């Protein structure tokens, strides 16, 4: 019985399979080391740390990749850059003045006194220098004249009534009834 096991273990196909397994293990080990190097380049700017990651992958087969996965940075440099740009864009959006009409949300300019779409009074002009003033300002920042802040209200017709008139279905005219002959 042991002779048959011995002959199978020393047979040519078994030796070829063993050699292929060792070759695949070495290729996988070197592939892991190369992956660690490439991944470290995407996550770290320091070339010494990148080289150390590759050296760890080569020096400690298979276990080096596990250690690298535990200590590598959680995001790539591109992801960190994208996150920073996103945060910067959000900060700019928060700091940006919202120049929209509070009634119809149309785009307006900072010096508009009235919304060009719905004619809502956005700002009033200073009595002294005639510059556009924000409704909440107590004093004109240009000439220091005290102001009376008016409320936001439409200058022209009621916008809701005007829109209701526009969207109402047209009335049908009734045909004139025939007159009885006299």
CSV table of C-alpha atoms in Angstrom, one decimal, residues 101-102 104 106-125 132-133 152-156:
chain,number,residue,atom,x,y,z
A,101,UNK,CA,-35.9,86.8,-5.3
A,102,UNK,CA,-37.6,85.5,-2.1
A,104,UNK,CA,-40.2,83.7,-7.3
A,106,UNK,CA,-35.4,84.3,-9.9
A,107,UNK,CA,-31.7,85.3,-10.2
A,108,UNK,CA,-31.1,88.9,-9.2
A,109,UNK,CA,-28.1,91.1,-8.9
A,110,UNK,CA,-26.9,92.8,-5.7
A,111,UNK,CA,-27.8,96.2,-7.0
A,112,UNK,CA,-31.4,95.4,-8.1
A,113,UNK,CA,-34.1,97.3,-6.3
A,114,UNK,CA,-37.0,95.3,-7.8
A,115,UNK,CA,-37.1,91.7,-9.0
A,116,UNK,CA,-37.4,91.9,-12.8
A,117,UNK,CA,-39.7,88.8,-13.0
A,118,UNK,CA,-42.3,89.3,-10.3
A,119,UNK,CA,-41.7,93.0,-9.4
A,120,UNK,CA,-41.1,92.3,-5.7
A,121,UNK,CA,-39.2,95.1,-4.0
A,122,UNK,CA,-35.9,93.6,-3.0
A,123,UNK,CA,-34.1,96.6,-1.8
A,124,UNK,CA,-34.7,100.3,-1.4
A,125,UNK,CA,-32.5,103.1,-2.3
A,132,UNK,CA,-29.3,100.0,-3.3
A,133,UNK,CA,-29.6,99.0,0.4
A,152,UNK,CA,-40.7,92.9,1.0
A,153,UNK,CA,-43.9,93.3,-0.9
A,154,UNK,CA,-44.8,93.2,-4.6
A,155,UNK,CA,-44.8,96.5,-6.3
A,156,UNK,CA,-47.3,95.6,-9.0
